[in-house]
mmCIF file with all atom_site columns, C-alpha atoms and ligand atoms in Angstrom:
data_model
loop_
_atom_site.group_PDB
_atom_site.id
_atom_site.type_symbol
_atom_site.label_atom_id
_atom_site.label_alt_id
_atom_site.label_comp_id
_atom_site.label_asym_id
_atom_site.label_entity_id
_atom_site.label_seq_id
_atom_site.pdbx_PDB_ins_code
_atom_site.Cartn_x
_atom_site.Cartn_y
_atom_site.Cartn_z
_atom_site.occupancy
_atom_site.B_iso_or_equiv
_atom_site.pdbx_formal_charge
_atom_site.auth_seq_id
_atom_site.auth_comp_id
_atom_site.auth_asym_id
_atom_site.auth_atom_id
_atom_site.pdbx_PDB_model_num
ATOM   1   C CA . MET A 1 1   ? -37.294 72.038 31.942 1.00 54.00 ? 1353 MET A CA 1
ATOM   2   C CA . THR A 1 2   ? -35.910 69.168 29.875 1.00 88.00 ? 1354 THR A CA 1
ATOM   3   C CA . LYS A 1 3   ? -33.012 68.045 32.049 1.00 97.00 ? 1355 LYS A CA 1
ATOM   4   C CA . PRO A 1 4   ? -34.061 65.605 34.770 1.00 98.00 ? 1356 PRO A CA 1
ATOM   5   C CA . ILE A 1 5   ? -34.225 66.139 38.498 1.00 98.00 ? 1357 ILE A CA 1
ATOM   6   C CA . TYR A 1 6   ? -31.968 63.555 40.149 1.00 98.00 ? 1358 TYR A CA 1
ATOM   7   C CA . VAL A 1 7   ? -33.293 61.988 43.351 1.00 99.00 ? 1359 VAL A CA 1
ATOM   8   C CA . ILE A 1 8   ? -30.349 60.124 44.875 1.00 99.00 ? 1360 ILE A CA 1
ATOM   9   C CA . ASN A 1 9   ? -30.649 57.835 47.896 1.00 99.00 ? 1361 ASN A CA 1
ATOM   10  C CA . GLY A 1 10  ? -27.864 56.377 49.977 1.00 98.00 ? 1362 GLY A CA 1
ATOM   11  C CA . PRO A 1 11  ? -27.292 53.234 51.985 1.00 98.00 ? 1363 PRO A CA 1
ATOM   12  C CA . ASN A 1 12  ? -29.984 51.206 53.740 1.00 98.00 ? 1364 ASN A CA 1
ATOM   13  C CA . LEU A 1 13  ? -32.821 53.265 52.206 1.00 98.00 ? 1365 LEU A CA 1
ATOM   14  C CA . SER A 1 14  ? -33.673 50.244 50.071 1.00 98.00 ? 1366 SER A CA 1
ATOM   15  C CA . ARG A 1 15  ? -34.941 48.736 53.328 1.00 98.00 ? 1367 ARG A CA 1
ATOM   16  C CA . LEU A 1 16  ? -37.510 51.471 53.987 1.00 98.00 ? 1368 LEU A CA 1
ATOM   17  C CA . GLY A 1 17  ? -40.834 50.008 54.918 1.00 97.00 ? 1369 GLY A CA 1
ATOM   18  C CA . THR A 1 18  ? -39.397 47.575 57.421 1.00 97.00 ? 1370 THR A CA 1
ATOM   19  C CA . ARG A 1 19  ? -36.301 49.487 58.548 1.00 97.00 ? 1371 ARG A CA 1
ATOM   20  C CA . GLU A 1 20  ? -36.813 50.930 62.031 1.00 97.00 ? 1372 GLU A CA 1
ATOM   21  C CA . PRO A 1 21  ? -40.387 51.993 61.232 1.00 97.00 ? 1373 PRO A CA 1
ATOM   22  C CA . HIS A 1 22  ? -40.603 53.989 64.451 1.00 97.00 ? 1374 HIS A CA 1
ATOM   23  C CA . LEU A 1 23  ? -37.996 56.308 62.901 1.00 97.00 ? 1375 LEU A CA 1
ATOM   24  C CA . TYR A 1 24  ? -38.438 55.971 59.131 1.00 98.00 ? 1376 TYR A CA 1
ATOM   25  C CA . GLY A 1 25  ? -42.107 55.012 58.860 1.00 98.00 ? 1377 GLY A CA 1
ATOM   26  C CA . SER A 1 26  ? -43.592 52.217 56.783 1.00 98.00 ? 1378 SER A CA 1
ATOM   27  C CA . THR A 1 27  ? -43.471 53.785 53.310 1.00 98.00 ? 1379 THR A CA 1
ATOM   28  C CA . THR A 1 28  ? -41.278 51.779 50.960 1.00 98.00 ? 1380 THR A CA 1
ATOM   29  C CA . LEU A 1 29  ? -38.703 53.276 48.615 1.00 98.00 ? 1381 LEU A CA 1
ATOM   30  C CA . ALA A 1 30  ? -40.833 52.183 45.656 1.00 98.00 ? 1382 ALA A CA 1
ATOM   31  C CA . GLU A 1 31  ? -43.771 54.109 47.114 1.00 98.00 ? 1383 GLU A CA 1
ATOM   32  C CA . ILE A 1 32  ? -41.517 57.118 47.665 1.00 98.00 ? 1384 ILE A CA 1
ATOM   33  C CA . GLU A 1 33  ? -40.401 56.930 44.037 1.00 98.00 ? 1385 GLU A CA 1
ATOM   34  C CA . ALA A 1 34  ? -44.046 57.002 42.942 1.00 98.00 ? 1386 ALA A CA 1
ATOM   35  C CA . MET A 1 35  ? -44.636 60.045 45.189 1.00 98.00 ? 1387 MET A CA 1
ATOM   36  C CA . CYS A 1 36  ? -41.651 61.785 43.593 1.00 98.00 ? 1388 CYS A CA 1
ATOM   37  C CA . ARG A 1 37  ? -42.833 61.044 40.050 1.00 98.00 ? 1389 ARG A CA 1
ATOM   38  C CA . ALA A 1 38  ? -46.302 62.354 40.904 1.00 98.00 ? 1390 ALA A CA 1
ATOM   39  C CA . ALA A 1 39  ? -44.741 65.534 42.320 1.00 98.00 ? 1391 ALA A CA 1
ATOM   40  C CA . ALA A 1 40  ? -42.521 65.913 39.251 1.00 97.00 ? 1392 ALA A CA 1
ATOM   41  C CA . GLY A 1 41  ? -45.511 65.907 36.925 1.00 96.00 ? 1393 GLY A CA 1
ATOM   42  C CA . ASP A 1 42  ? -44.190 66.335 33.369 1.00 94.00 ? 1394 ASP A CA 1
ATOM   43  C CA . ALA A 1 43  ? -40.671 67.087 34.578 1.00 95.00 ? 1395 ALA A CA 1
ATOM   44  C CA . PRO A 1 44  ? -38.234 64.237 33.896 1.00 98.00 ? 1396 PRO A CA 1
ATOM   45  C CA . LEU A 1 45  ? -36.897 62.523 36.996 1.00 98.00 ? 1397 LEU A CA 1
ATOM   46  C CA . GLU A 1 46  ? -34.115 60.054 37.718 1.00 98.00 ? 1398 GLU A CA 1
ATOM   47  C CA . PHE A 1 47  ? -34.654 58.090 40.939 1.00 98.00 ? 1399 PHE A CA 1
ATOM   48  C CA . ARG A 1 48  ? -31.683 56.094 42.215 1.00 98.00 ? 1400 ARG A CA 1
ATOM   49  C CA . GLN A 1 49  ? -30.578 54.253 45.363 1.00 98.00 ? 1401 GLN A CA 1
ATOM   50  C CA . SER A 1 50  ? -27.290 52.579 46.232 1.00 98.00 ? 1402 SER A CA 1
ATOM   51  C CA . ASN A 1 51  ? -25.413 51.273 49.230 1.00 98.00 ? 1403 ASN A CA 1
ATOM   52  C CA . ARG A 1 52  ? -22.146 52.077 47.392 1.00 98.00 ? 1404 ARG A CA 1
ATOM   53  C CA . GLU A 1 53  ? -20.596 55.516 47.866 1.00 98.00 ? 1405 GLU A CA 1
ATOM   54  C CA . TYR A 1 54  ? -18.903 55.454 44.466 1.00 98.00 ? 1406 TYR A CA 1
ATOM   55  C CA . GLU A 1 55  ? -22.252 54.929 42.729 1.00 98.00 ? 1407 GLU A CA 1
ATOM   56  C CA . LEU A 1 56  ? -23.729 57.985 44.434 1.00 98.00 ? 1408 LEU A CA 1
ATOM   57  C CA . ILE A 1 57  ? -20.707 59.968 43.254 1.00 98.00 ? 1409 ILE A CA 1
ATOM   58  C CA . ASP A 1 58  ? -21.041 58.625 39.712 1.00 98.00 ? 1410 ASP A CA 1
ATOM   59  C CA . TRP A 1 59  ? -24.730 59.695 39.713 1.00 99.00 ? 1411 TRP A CA 1
ATOM   60  C CA . ILE A 1 60  ? -23.819 63.176 40.969 1.00 99.00 ? 1412 ILE A CA 1
ATOM   61  C CA . HIS A 1 61  ? -21.341 63.394 38.059 1.00 98.00 ? 1413 HIS A CA 1
ATOM   62  C CA . GLU A 1 62  ? -24.155 62.271 35.725 1.00 98.00 ? 1414 GLU A CA 1
ATOM   63  C CA . ALA A 1 63  ? -26.296 65.095 37.121 1.00 98.00 ? 1415 ALA A CA 1
ATOM   64  C CA . ILE A 1 64  ? -23.442 67.578 36.666 1.00 98.00 ? 1416 ILE A CA 1
ATOM   65  C CA . ASP A 1 65  ? -23.363 66.671 32.964 1.00 98.00 ? 1417 ASP A CA 1
ATOM   66  C CA . GLY A 1 66  ? -27.099 66.483 32.365 1.00 97.00 ? 1418 GLY A CA 1
ATOM   67  C CA . GLY A 1 67  ? -29.336 67.225 35.321 1.00 98.00 ? 1419 GLY A CA 1
ATOM   68  C CA . CYS A 1 68  ? -31.161 70.373 36.424 1.00 98.00 ? 1420 CYS A CA 1
ATOM   69  C CA . ALA A 1 69  ? -31.434 69.726 40.190 1.00 98.00 ? 1421 ALA A CA 1
ATOM   70  C CA . ILE A 1 70  ? -30.416 67.181 42.817 1.00 98.00 ? 1422 ILE A CA 1
ATOM   71  C CA . VAL A 1 71  ? -32.505 65.934 45.716 1.00 99.00 ? 1423 VAL A CA 1
ATOM   72  C CA . ILE A 1 72  ? -30.203 63.796 47.849 1.00 99.00 ? 1424 ILE A CA 1
ATOM   73  C CA . ASN A 1 73  ? -30.678 61.700 50.938 1.00 98.00 ? 1425 ASN A CA 1
ATOM   74  C CA . PRO A 1 74  ? -27.113 60.464 51.451 1.00 98.00 ? 1426 PRO A CA 1
ATOM   75  C CA . ALA A 1 75  ? -28.221 58.565 54.563 1.00 98.00 ? 1427 ALA A CA 1
ATOM   76  C CA . ALA A 1 76  ? -25.195 57.632 56.676 1.00 98.00 ? 1428 ALA A CA 1
ATOM   77  C CA . PHE A 1 77  ? -22.795 59.076 54.077 1.00 98.00 ? 1429 PHE A CA 1
ATOM   78  C CA . THR A 1 78  ? -24.220 62.496 55.048 1.00 98.00 ? 1430 THR A CA 1
ATOM   79  C CA . PHE A 1 79  ? -21.942 62.500 58.057 1.00 98.00 ? 1431 PHE A CA 1
ATOM   80  C CA . THR A 1 80  ? -18.869 60.782 56.654 1.00 97.00 ? 1432 THR A CA 1
ATOM   81  C CA . SER A 1 81  ? -18.350 61.510 52.963 1.00 98.00 ? 1433 SER A CA 1
ATOM   82  C CA . MET A 1 82  ? -16.090 64.332 51.816 1.00 98.00 ? 1434 MET A CA 1
ATOM   83  C CA . ALA A 1 83  ? -16.125 62.633 48.419 1.00 98.00 ? 1435 ALA A CA 1
ATOM   84  C CA . ILE A 1 84  ? -19.861 63.265 48.069 1.00 98.00 ? 1436 ILE A CA 1
ATOM   85  C CA . LEU A 1 85  ? -19.351 66.836 49.290 1.00 98.00 ? 1437 LEU A CA 1
ATOM   86  C CA . ASP A 1 86  ? -16.610 67.398 46.698 1.00 98.00 ? 1438 ASP A CA 1
ATOM   87  C CA . ALA A 1 87  ? -18.813 65.989 43.938 1.00 98.00 ? 1439 ALA A CA 1
ATOM   88  C CA . LEU A 1 88  ? -21.768 68.173 44.952 1.00 98.00 ? 1440 LEU A CA 1
ATOM   89  C CA . LYS A 1 89  ? -19.515 71.258 44.888 1.00 98.00 ? 1441 LYS A CA 1
ATOM   90  C CA . MET A 1 90  ? -19.241 70.736 41.121 1.00 98.00 ? 1442 MET A CA 1
ATOM   91  C CA . PHE A 1 91  ? -23.004 70.692 40.567 1.00 98.00 ? 1443 PHE A CA 1
ATOM   92  C CA . PRO A 1 92  ? -24.201 74.037 39.131 1.00 97.00 ? 1444 PRO A CA 1
ATOM   93  C CA . GLY A 1 93  ? -27.908 73.684 39.996 1.00 98.00 ? 1445 GLY A CA 1
ATOM   94  C CA . PRO A 1 94  ? -29.983 73.539 43.191 1.00 98.00 ? 1446 PRO A CA 1
ATOM   95  C CA . VAL A 1 95  ? -29.158 70.821 45.713 1.00 98.00 ? 1447 VAL A CA 1
ATOM   96  C CA . ILE A 1 96  ? -31.800 69.845 48.261 1.00 98.00 ? 1448 ILE A CA 1
ATOM   97  C CA . GLU A 1 97  ? -30.535 67.745 51.150 1.00 98.00 ? 1449 GLU A CA 1
ATOM   98  C CA . LEU A 1 98  ? -33.260 65.452 52.424 1.00 98.00 ? 1450 LEU A CA 1
ATOM   99  C CA . HIS A 1 99  ? -33.632 63.393 55.569 1.00 98.00 ? 1451 HIS A CA 1
ATOM   100 C CA . ILE A 1 100 ? -36.721 61.443 56.563 1.00 98.00 ? 1452 ILE A CA 1
ATOM   101 C CA . THR A 1 101 ? -35.956 62.106 60.223 1.00 98.00 ? 1453 THR A CA 1
ATOM   102 C CA . ASN A 1 102 ? -35.049 65.371 61.895 1.00 98.00 ? 1454 ASN A CA 1
ATOM   103 C CA . ILE A 1 103 ? -31.362 64.558 62.211 1.00 98.00 ? 1455 ILE A CA 1
ATOM   104 C CA . HIS A 1 104 ? -30.856 67.461 64.614 1.00 96.00 ? 1456 HIS A CA 1
ATOM   105 C CA . ARG A 1 105 ? -33.215 65.885 67.122 1.00 97.00 ? 1457 ARG A CA 1
ATOM   106 C CA . ARG A 1 106 ? -31.308 62.624 67.073 1.00 96.00 ? 1458 ARG A CA 1
ATOM   107 C CA . GLU A 1 107 ? -28.018 61.508 68.597 1.00 96.00 ? 1459 GLU A CA 1
ATOM   108 C CA . PRO A 1 108 ? -25.108 63.941 68.166 1.00 95.00 ? 1460 PRO A CA 1
ATOM   109 C CA . ILE A 1 109 ? -23.481 61.670 65.556 1.00 95.00 ? 1461 ILE A CA 1
ATOM   110 C CA . TYR A 1 110 ? -26.279 62.750 63.205 1.00 95.00 ? 1462 TYR A CA 1
ATOM   111 C CA . HIS A 1 111 ? -25.855 66.499 63.762 1.00 95.00 ? 1463 HIS A CA 1
ATOM   112 C CA . ARG A 1 112 ? -22.906 67.371 61.488 1.00 96.00 ? 1464 ARG A CA 1
ATOM   113 C CA . SER A 1 113 ? -23.713 67.041 57.797 1.00 98.00 ? 1465 SER A CA 1
ATOM   114 C CA . PHE A 1 114 ? -20.998 67.485 55.154 1.00 98.00 ? 1466 PHE A CA 1
ATOM   115 C CA . VAL A 1 115 ? -23.738 67.910 52.538 1.00 98.00 ? 1467 VAL A CA 1
ATOM   116 C CA . SER A 1 116 ? -25.219 70.920 54.367 1.00 98.00 ? 1468 SER A CA 1
ATOM   117 C CA . LEU A 1 117 ? -22.039 72.829 53.500 1.00 98.00 ? 1469 LEU A CA 1
ATOM   118 C CA . VAL A 1 118 ? -23.206 72.978 49.857 1.00 98.00 ? 1470 VAL A CA 1
ATOM   119 C CA . ALA A 1 119 ? -26.956 72.331 49.981 1.00 98.00 ? 1471 ALA A CA 1
ATOM   120 C CA . THR A 1 120 ? -29.290 75.036 48.680 1.00 98.00 ? 1472 THR A CA 1
ATOM   121 C CA . ALA A 1 121 ? -31.893 73.867 51.188 1.00 98.00 ? 1473 ALA A CA 1
ATOM   122 C CA . ILE A 1 122 ? -32.415 71.131 53.759 1.00 98.00 ? 1474 ILE A CA 1
ATOM   123 C CA . ILE A 1 123 ? -35.596 69.182 54.475 1.00 98.00 ? 1475 ILE A CA 1
ATOM   124 C CA . ALA A 1 124 ? -35.508 66.975 57.556 1.00 98.00 ? 1476 ALA A CA 1
ATOM   125 C CA . GLY A 1 125 ? -38.238 65.417 59.677 1.00 98.00 ? 1477 GLY A CA 1
ATOM   126 C CA . LEU A 1 126 ? -41.179 65.330 57.283 1.00 98.00 ? 1478 LEU A CA 1
ATOM   127 C CA . GLY A 1 127 ? -40.918 61.576 56.878 1.00 98.00 ? 1479 GLY A CA 1
ATOM   128 C CA . ALA A 1 128 ? -41.503 60.187 53.409 1.00 98.00 ? 1480 ALA A CA 1
ATOM   129 C CA . GLU A 1 129 ? -43.577 63.277 52.606 1.00 98.00 ? 1481 GLU A CA 1
ATOM   130 C CA . GLY A 1 130 ? -40.334 65.226 52.504 1.00 98.00 ? 1482 GLY A CA 1
ATOM   131 C CA . TYR A 1 131 ? -39.502 63.680 49.139 1.00 98.00 ? 1483 TYR A CA 1
ATOM   132 C CA . PRO A 1 132 ? -42.387 65.144 47.080 1.00 98.00 ? 1484 PRO A CA 1
ATOM   133 C CA . VAL A 1 133 ? -41.913 68.440 48.932 1.00 98.00 ? 1485 VAL A CA 1
ATOM   134 C CA . ALA A 1 134 ? -38.245 68.403 47.881 1.00 98.00 ? 1486 ALA A CA 1
ATOM   135 C CA . VAL A 1 135 ? -39.087 67.559 44.256 1.00 98.00 ? 1487 VAL A CA 1
ATOM   136 C CA . GLN A 1 136 ? -41.647 70.376 44.103 1.00 98.00 ? 1488 GLN A CA 1
ATOM   137 C CA . ALA A 1 137 ? -39.130 72.779 45.620 1.00 98.00 ? 1489 ALA A CA 1
ATOM   138 C CA . ALA A 1 138 ? -36.499 71.675 43.090 1.00 98.00 ? 1490 ALA A CA 1
ATOM   139 C CA . ARG A 1 139 ? -38.926 72.352 40.243 1.00 97.00 ? 1491 ARG A CA 1
ATOM   140 C CA . THR A 1 140 ? -39.640 75.828 41.611 1.00 97.00 ? 1492 THR A CA 1
ATOM   141 C CA . LEU A 1 141 ? -35.959 76.651 42.091 1.00 97.00 ? 1493 LEU A CA 1
ATOM   142 C CA . VAL A 1 142 ? -35.119 75.525 38.554 1.00 96.00 ? 1494 VAL A CA 1
ATOM   143 C CA . LYS A 1 143 ? -37.951 77.613 37.075 1.00 95.00 ? 1495 LYS A CA 1
ATOM   144 C CA . GLN A 1 144 ? -36.702 80.646 39.015 1.00 94.00 ? 1496 GLN A CA 1
ATOM   145 C CA . LEU A 1 145 ? -33.217 80.109 37.586 1.00 91.00 ? 1497 LEU A CA 1
ATOM   146 C CA . GLU A 1 146 ? -34.629 79.850 34.041 1.00 87.00 ? 1498 GLU A CA 1
ATOM   147 C CA . HIS A 1 147 ? -36.263 83.307 34.215 1.00 81.00 ? 1499 HIS A CA 1
HETATM 148 C C1 . LIG B 2 .   ? -31.341 58.142 56.802 1.00 93.70 ? 2422 LIG B C1 1
HETATM 149 C C2 . LIG B 2 .   ? -30.361 57.314 57.257 1.00 93.70 ? 2422 LIG B C2 1
HETATM 150 O O1 . LIG B 2 .   ? -30.149 56.124 56.710 1.00 93.70 ? 2422 LIG B O1 1
HETATM 151 C C3 . LIG B 2 .   ? -29.558 57.663 58.425 1.00 93.70 ? 2422 LIG B C3 1
HETATM 152 O O2 . LIG B 2 .   ? -28.217 57.186 58.341 1.00 93.70 ? 2422 LIG B O2 1
HETATM 153 C C4 . LIG B 2 .   ? -29.554 59.148 58.650 1.00 93.70 ? 2422 LIG B C4 1
HETATM 154 C C5 . LIG B 2 .   ? -31.484 59.514 57.269 1.00 93.70 ? 2422 LIG B C5 1
HETATM 155 C C6 . LIG B 2 .   ? -30.951 59.696 58.628 1.00 93.70 ? 2422 LIG B C6 1
HETATM 156 C C7 . LIG B 2 .   ? -32.926 59.989 57.147 1.00 93.70 ? 2422 LIG B C7 1
HETATM 157 O O3 . LIG B 2 .   ? -33.499 60.494 58.134 1.00 93.70 ? 2422 LIG B O3 1
HETATM 158 O O4 . LIG B 2 .   ? -33.442 59.869 56.021 1.00 93.70 ? 2422 LIG B O4 1
HETATM 159 O O5 . LIG B 2 .   ? -28.944 59.441 59.806 1.00 93.70 ? 2422 LIG B O5 1
#
């Protein structure tokens, strides 16, 4: 596995640690990145966050051209962005949709994900621990595809 796993984070996730800790916990995005890199081991990993939809799309395109898997927490764009959906449709590898919270146990506005229409798998409700779980799962899925 030489191509990197892309971990892509959407809006407001830069505020993790102090953002509604009763929902999102107290783990910061920097700590989550470290958890992802530990889970990736020797596998290369790109870890990104933006509050700008176009940047998330540009990173998905980058992954299309050179990545092996995508772990994506699109945050609020999960429920609004057909542009992110259309970009993910072009990605040939595994896509793991990730949410810190169990979006299906929250208000109805959080129940309809565009990303779920193309995701290989969905992890929701494990808190920050969902990230290393998703990275490990991505590694496993990529290895399965390579054999
Ligand atoms: C993160 C967000 O920022 C929200 O907009 C989503 C998601 C939930 C999460 O659980 O990681 O609704």
